[in-house]
mmCIF file of C-alpha atoms and ligand atoms in Angstrom:
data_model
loop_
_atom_site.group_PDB
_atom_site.id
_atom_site.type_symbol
_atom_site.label_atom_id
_atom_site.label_comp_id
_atom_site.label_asym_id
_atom_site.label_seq_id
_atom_site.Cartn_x
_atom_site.Cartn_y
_atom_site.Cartn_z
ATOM 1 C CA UNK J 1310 109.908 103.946 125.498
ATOM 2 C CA UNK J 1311 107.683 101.327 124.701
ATOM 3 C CA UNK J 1312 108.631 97.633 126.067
ATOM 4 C CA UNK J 1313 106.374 94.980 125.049
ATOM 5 C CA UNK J 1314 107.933 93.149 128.710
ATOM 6 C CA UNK J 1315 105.485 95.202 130.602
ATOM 7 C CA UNK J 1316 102.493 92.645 129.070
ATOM 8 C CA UNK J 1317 104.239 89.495 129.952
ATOM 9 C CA UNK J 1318 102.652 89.256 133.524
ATOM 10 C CA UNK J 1319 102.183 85.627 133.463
ATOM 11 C CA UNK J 1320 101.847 85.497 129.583
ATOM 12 C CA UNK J 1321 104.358 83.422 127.663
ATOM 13 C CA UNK J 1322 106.773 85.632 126.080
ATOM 14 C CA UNK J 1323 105.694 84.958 122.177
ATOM 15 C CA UNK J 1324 102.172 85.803 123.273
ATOM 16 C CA UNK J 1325 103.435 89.172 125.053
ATOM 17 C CA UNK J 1326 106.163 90.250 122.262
ATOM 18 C CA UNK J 1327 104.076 89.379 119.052
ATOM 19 C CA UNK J 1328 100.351 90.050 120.078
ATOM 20 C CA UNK J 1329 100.167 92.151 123.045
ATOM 21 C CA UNK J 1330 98.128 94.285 120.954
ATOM 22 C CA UNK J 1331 95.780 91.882 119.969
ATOM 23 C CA UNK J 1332 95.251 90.222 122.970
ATOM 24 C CA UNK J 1333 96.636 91.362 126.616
ATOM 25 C CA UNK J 1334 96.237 95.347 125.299
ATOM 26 C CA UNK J 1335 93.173 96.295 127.324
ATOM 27 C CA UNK J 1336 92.353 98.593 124.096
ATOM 28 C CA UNK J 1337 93.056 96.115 121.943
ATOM 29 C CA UNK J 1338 90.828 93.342 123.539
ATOM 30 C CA UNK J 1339 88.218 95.902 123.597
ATOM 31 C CA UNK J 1340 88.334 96.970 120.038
ATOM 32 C CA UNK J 1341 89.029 93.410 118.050
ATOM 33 C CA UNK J 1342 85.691 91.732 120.227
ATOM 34 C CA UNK J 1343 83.601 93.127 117.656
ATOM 35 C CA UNK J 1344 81.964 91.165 114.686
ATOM 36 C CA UNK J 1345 82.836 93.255 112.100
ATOM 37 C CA UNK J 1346 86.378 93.232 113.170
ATOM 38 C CA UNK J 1347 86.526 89.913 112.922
ATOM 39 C CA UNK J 1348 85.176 89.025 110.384
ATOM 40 C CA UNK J 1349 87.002 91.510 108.242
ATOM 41 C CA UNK J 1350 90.150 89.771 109.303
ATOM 42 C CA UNK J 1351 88.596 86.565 108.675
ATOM 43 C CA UNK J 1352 87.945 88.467 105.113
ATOM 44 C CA UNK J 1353 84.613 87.908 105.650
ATOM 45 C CA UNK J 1354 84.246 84.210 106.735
ATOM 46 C CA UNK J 1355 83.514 84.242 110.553
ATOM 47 C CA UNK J 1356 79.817 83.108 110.341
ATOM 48 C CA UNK J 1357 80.815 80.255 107.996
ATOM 49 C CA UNK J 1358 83.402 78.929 109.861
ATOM 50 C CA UNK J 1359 81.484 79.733 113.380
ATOM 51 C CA UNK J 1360 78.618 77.737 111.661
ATOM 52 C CA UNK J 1361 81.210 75.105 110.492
ATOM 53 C CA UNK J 1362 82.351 74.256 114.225
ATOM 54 C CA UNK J 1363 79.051 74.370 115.395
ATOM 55 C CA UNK J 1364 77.235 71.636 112.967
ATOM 56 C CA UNK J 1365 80.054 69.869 113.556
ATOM 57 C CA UNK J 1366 80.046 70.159 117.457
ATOM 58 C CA UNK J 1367 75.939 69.759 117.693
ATOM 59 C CA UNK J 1368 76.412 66.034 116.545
ATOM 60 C CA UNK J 1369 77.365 64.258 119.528
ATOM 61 C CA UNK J 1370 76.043 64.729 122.924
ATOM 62 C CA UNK J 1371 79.006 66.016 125.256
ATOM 63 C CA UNK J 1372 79.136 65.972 129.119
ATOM 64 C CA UNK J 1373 82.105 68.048 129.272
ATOM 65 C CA UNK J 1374 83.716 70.170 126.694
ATOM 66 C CA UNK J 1375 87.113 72.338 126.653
ATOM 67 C CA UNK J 1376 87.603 75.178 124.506
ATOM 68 C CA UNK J 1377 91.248 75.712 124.379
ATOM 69 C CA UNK J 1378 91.904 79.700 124.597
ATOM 70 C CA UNK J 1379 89.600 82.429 124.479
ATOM 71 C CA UNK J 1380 88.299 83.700 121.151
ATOM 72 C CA UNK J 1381 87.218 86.869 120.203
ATOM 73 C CA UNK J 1382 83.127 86.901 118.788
ATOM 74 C CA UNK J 1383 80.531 84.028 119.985
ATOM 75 C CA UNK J 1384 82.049 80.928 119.981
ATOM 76 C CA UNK J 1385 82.072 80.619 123.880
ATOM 77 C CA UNK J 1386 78.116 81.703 123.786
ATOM 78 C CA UNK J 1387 77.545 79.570 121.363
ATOM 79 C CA UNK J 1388 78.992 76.746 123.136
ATOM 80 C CA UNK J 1389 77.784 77.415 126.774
ATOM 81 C CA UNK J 1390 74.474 77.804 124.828
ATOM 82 C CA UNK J 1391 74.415 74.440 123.388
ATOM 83 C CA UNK J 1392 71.840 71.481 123.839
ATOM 84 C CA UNK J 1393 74.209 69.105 123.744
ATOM 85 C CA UNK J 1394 77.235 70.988 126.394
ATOM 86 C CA UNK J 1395 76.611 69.669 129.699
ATOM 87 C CA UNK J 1396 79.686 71.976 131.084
ATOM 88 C CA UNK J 1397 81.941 73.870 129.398
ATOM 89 C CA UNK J 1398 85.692 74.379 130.151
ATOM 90 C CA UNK J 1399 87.143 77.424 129.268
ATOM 91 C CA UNK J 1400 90.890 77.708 129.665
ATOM 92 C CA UNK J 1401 93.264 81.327 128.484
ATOM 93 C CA UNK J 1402 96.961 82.105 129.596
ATOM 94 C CA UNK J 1403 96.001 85.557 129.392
ATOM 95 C CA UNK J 1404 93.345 87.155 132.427
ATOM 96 C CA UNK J 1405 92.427 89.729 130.383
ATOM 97 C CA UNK J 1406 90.738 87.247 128.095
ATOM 98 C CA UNK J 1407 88.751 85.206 130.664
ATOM 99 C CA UNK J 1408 87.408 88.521 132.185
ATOM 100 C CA UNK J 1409 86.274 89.722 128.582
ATOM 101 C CA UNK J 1410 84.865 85.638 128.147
ATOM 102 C CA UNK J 1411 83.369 85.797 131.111
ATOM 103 C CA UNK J 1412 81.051 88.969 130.254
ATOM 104 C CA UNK J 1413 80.135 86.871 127.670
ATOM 105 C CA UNK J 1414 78.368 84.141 129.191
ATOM 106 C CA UNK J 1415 74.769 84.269 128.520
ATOM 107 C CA UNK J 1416 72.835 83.915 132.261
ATOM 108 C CA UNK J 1417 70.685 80.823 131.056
ATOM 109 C CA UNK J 1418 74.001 78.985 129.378
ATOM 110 C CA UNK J 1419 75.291 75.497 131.015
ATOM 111 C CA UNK J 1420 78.207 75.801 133.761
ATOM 112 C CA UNK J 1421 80.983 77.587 132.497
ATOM 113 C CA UNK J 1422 84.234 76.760 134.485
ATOM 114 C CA UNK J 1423 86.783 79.718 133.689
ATOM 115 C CA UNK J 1424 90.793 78.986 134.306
ATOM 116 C CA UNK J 1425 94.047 80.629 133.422
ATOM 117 C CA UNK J 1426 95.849 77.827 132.427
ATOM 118 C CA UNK J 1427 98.547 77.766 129.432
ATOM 119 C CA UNK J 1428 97.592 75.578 126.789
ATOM 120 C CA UNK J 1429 101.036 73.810 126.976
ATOM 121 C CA UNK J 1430 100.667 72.413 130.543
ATOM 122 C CA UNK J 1431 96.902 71.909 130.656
ATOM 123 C CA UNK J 1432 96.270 70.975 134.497
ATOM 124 C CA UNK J 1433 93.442 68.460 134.303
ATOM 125 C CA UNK J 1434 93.316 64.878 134.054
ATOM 126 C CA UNK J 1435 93.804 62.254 131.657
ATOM 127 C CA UNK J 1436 90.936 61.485 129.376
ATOM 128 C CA UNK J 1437 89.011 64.834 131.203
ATOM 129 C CA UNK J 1438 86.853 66.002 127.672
ATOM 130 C CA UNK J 1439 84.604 64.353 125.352
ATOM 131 C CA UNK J 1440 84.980 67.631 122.940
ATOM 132 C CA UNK J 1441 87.679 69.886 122.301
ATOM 133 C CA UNK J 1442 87.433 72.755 120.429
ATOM 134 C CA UNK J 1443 90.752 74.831 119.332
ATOM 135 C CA UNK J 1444 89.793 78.125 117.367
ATOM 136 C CA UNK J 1445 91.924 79.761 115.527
ATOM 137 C CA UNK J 1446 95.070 79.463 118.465
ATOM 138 C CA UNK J 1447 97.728 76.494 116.472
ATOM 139 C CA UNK J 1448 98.950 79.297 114.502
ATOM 140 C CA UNK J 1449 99.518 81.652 116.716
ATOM 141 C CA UNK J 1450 101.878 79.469 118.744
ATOM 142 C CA UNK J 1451 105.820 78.945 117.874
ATOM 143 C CA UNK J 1452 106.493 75.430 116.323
ATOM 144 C CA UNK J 1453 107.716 74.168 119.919
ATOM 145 C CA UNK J 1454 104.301 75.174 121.879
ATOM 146 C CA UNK J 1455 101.665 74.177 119.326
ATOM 147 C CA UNK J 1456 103.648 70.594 119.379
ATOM 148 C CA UNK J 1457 103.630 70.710 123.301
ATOM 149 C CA UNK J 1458 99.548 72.171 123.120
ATOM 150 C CA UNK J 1459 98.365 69.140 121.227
ATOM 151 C CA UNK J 1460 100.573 66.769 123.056
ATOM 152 C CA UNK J 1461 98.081 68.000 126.223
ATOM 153 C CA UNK J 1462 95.117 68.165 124.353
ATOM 154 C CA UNK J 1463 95.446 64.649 123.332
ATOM 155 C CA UNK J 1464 96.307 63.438 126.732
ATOM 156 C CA UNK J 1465 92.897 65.442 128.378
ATOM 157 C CA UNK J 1466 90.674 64.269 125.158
ATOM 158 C CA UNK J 1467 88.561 60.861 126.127
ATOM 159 C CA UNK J 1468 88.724 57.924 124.155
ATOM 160 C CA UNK J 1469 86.129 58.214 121.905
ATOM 161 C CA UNK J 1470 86.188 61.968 122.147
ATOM 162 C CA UNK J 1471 86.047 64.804 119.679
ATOM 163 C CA UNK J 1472 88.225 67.327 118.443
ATOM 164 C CA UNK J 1473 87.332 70.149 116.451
ATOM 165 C CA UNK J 1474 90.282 72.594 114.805
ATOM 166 C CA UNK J 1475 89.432 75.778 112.648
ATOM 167 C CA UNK J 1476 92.050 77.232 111.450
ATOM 168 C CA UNK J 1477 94.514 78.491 108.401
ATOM 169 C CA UNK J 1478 94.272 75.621 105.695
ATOM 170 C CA UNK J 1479 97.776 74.102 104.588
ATOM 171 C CA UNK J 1480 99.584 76.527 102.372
ATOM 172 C CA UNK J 1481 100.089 74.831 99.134
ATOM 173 C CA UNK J 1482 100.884 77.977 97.391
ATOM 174 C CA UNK J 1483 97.434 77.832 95.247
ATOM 175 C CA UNK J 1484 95.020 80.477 96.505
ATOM 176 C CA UNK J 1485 95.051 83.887 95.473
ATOM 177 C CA UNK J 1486 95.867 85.171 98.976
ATOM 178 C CA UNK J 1487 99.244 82.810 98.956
ATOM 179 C CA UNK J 1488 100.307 83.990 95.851
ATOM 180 C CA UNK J 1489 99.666 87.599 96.347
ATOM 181 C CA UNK J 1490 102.901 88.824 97.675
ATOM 182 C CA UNK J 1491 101.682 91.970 99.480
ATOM 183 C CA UNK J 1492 98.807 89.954 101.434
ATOM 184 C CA UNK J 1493 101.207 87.115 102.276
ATOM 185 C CA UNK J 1494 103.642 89.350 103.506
ATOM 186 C CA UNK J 1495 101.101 91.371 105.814
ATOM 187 C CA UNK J 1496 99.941 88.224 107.357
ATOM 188 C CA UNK J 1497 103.216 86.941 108.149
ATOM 189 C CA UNK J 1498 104.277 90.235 109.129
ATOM 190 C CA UNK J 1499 101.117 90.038 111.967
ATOM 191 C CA UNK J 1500 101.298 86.348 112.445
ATOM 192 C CA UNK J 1501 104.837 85.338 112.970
ATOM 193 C CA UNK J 1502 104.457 81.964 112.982
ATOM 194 C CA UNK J 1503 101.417 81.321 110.388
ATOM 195 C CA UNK J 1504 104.326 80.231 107.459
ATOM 196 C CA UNK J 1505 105.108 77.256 109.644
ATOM 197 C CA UNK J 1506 101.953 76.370 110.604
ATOM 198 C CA UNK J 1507 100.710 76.952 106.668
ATOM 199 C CA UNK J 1508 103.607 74.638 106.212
ATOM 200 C CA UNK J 1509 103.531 72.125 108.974
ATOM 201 C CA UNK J 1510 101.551 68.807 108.685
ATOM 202 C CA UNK J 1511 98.574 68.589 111.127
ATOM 203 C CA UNK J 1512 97.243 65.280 110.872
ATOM 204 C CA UNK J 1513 100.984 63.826 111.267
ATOM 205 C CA UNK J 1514 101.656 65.872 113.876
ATOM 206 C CA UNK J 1515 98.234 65.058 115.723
ATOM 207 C CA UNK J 1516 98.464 61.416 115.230
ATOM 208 C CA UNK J 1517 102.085 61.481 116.761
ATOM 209 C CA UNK J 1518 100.609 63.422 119.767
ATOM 210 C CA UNK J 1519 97.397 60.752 119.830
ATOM 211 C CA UNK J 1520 100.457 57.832 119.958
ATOM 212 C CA UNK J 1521 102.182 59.707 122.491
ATOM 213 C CA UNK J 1522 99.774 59.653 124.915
ATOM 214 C CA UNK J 1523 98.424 55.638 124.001
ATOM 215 C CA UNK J 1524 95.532 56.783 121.889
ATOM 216 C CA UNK J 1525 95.029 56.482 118.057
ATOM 217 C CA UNK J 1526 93.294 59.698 116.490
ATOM 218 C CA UNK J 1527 90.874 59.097 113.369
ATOM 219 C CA UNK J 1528 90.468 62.370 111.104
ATOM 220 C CA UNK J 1529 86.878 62.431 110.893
ATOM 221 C CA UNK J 1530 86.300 65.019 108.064
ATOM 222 C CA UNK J 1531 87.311 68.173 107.013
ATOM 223 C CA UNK J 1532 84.891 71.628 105.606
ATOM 224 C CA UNK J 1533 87.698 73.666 103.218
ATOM 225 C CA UNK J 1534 86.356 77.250 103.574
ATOM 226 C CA UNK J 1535 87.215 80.714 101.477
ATOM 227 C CA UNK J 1536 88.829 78.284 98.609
ATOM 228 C CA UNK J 1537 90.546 76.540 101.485
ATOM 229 C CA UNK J 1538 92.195 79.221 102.509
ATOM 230 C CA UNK J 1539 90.480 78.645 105.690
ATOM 231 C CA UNK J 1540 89.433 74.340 107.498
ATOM 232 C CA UNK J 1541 87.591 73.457 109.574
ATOM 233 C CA UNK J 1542 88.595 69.938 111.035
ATOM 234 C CA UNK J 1543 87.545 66.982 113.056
ATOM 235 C CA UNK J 1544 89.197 64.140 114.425
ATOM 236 C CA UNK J 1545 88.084 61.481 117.200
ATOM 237 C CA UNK J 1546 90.169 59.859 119.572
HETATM 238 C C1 LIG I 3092 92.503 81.233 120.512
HETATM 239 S S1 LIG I 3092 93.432 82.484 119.820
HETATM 240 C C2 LIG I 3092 92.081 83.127 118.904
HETATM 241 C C3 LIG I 3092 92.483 84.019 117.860
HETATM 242 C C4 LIG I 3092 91.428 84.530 116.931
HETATM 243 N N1 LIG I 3092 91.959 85.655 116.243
HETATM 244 C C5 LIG I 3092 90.101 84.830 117.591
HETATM 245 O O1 LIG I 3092 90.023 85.518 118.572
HETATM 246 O O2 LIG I 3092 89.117 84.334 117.080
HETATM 247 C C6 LIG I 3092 93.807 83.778 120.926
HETATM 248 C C7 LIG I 3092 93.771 83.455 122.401
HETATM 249 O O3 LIG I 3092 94.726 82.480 122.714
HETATM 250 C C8 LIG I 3092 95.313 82.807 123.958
HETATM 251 N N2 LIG I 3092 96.591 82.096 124.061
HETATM 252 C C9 LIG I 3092 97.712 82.276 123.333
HETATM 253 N N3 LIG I 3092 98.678 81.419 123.707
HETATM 254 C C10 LIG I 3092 98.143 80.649 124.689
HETATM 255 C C11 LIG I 3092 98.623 79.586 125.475
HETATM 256 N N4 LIG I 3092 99.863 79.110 125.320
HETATM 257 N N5 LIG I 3092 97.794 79.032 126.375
HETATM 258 C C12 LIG I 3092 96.524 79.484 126.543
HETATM 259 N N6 LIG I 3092 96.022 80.508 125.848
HETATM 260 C C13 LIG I 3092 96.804 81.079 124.920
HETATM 261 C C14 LIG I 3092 95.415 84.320 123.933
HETATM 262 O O4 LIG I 3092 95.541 84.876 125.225
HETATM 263 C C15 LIG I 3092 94.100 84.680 123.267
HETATM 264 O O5 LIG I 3092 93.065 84.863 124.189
#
């Protein structure tokens, strides 16, 4: 009989018992890496939001940036890639994921340091990053570990450094997709803990994280995508 237990392996248990087939599955990392997977459960908005993160990100030279948690397409290309990454960190609870990143990693990119780390106890330094970049992961995490995940991420961002958050925008109960029963109830059905997130306040949350850890956090602009069903969003430290 199937036991979702047999993917926790170092995995936190919400990650193992809600998306081992998304992402510790080796057939399921296989088969969602592919664009038009994606972006069809991005309904069609993975280049724009990719794009998004990226303008964003090219602004600002940046000796040493952290993506927090592999994610499936070319964001970690795109990074390593970048004129302005000097060295790119690249952190996943899951091995799986840094094996499939790693394949990833164009040969001409800047260093790419790889480490299976959870997000929640991030094992670097104080004030390590001048950029962070979190794609797509806040929603997937239970109320408790996205609150302990930014509480890191603010401690390891520099003063004066970036971060960068795409994501599900707040859930305000105006787009077609929230008020469509059916399609609400699928993605809650997949992503157990998208209704809080939808629902939970992410610049108050952020700024208590910034205080937290001494710092003040300035939201720096935000790109509503897909109606605003999707945001991208920047803050600086
Ligand atoms: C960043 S989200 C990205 C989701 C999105 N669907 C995508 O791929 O574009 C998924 C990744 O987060 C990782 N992850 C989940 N919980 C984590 C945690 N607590 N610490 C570090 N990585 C985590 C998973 O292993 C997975 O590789």
């Amino acid at each position: 009989m199937f036991d979702w237990r047999g993917y926790l392996d170092g995995a936190p248990e919400y990650l193992a018992r809600h998306y081992w087939w998304a992402y510790l599955d080796p057939a399921g990392v296989w088969f969602f890496d592919h664009h038009p997977v994606i972006n069809l459960i991005l309904f069609g908005q993975y280049r724009n939001i990719l794009d998004e993160v990226m303008r964003r990100y090219a602004v600002a030279e940046s000796a040493c940036t952290l993506q927090l948690a592999c994610a499936y397409g070319s964001l970690t290309p795109a990074l390593a890639r970048a004129e302005n990454t000097r060295e790119l960190h690249l952190l996943d609870v899951a091995a799986i994921q840094l094996r499939a990143a790693q394949r990833k990693i164009p040969p001409s990119s800047k260093p790419v340091l790889l480490a299976r780390i959870n997000a929640e106890a991030l094992a670097y330094a104080d004030n390590s990053f001048d950029a962070t970049i979190i794609f797509f992961l806040l929603h997937e995490l239970p109320a408790e570990a996205r609150q302990q995940a930014l509480r890191e991420t603010l401690r390891v961002l520099k003063p004066g450094g970036r971060l960068l958050i795409a994501e599900y925008g707040a859930n305000r109960g105006r787009h077609l997709l929230h008020r469509f029963k059916p399609a609400r109830r699928l993605l809650e059905k997949l992503e157990p803990f998208l209704n809080d997130f939808w629902h939970s306040d992410l610049d108050a949350q952020l700024a208590a994280c910034a205080r937290n850890n001494g710092k003040a956090l300035r939201h720096n602009g935000e790109t509503a995508l897909f109606g605003g069903f999707y945001r991208v969003v920047e803050y600086r430290a």
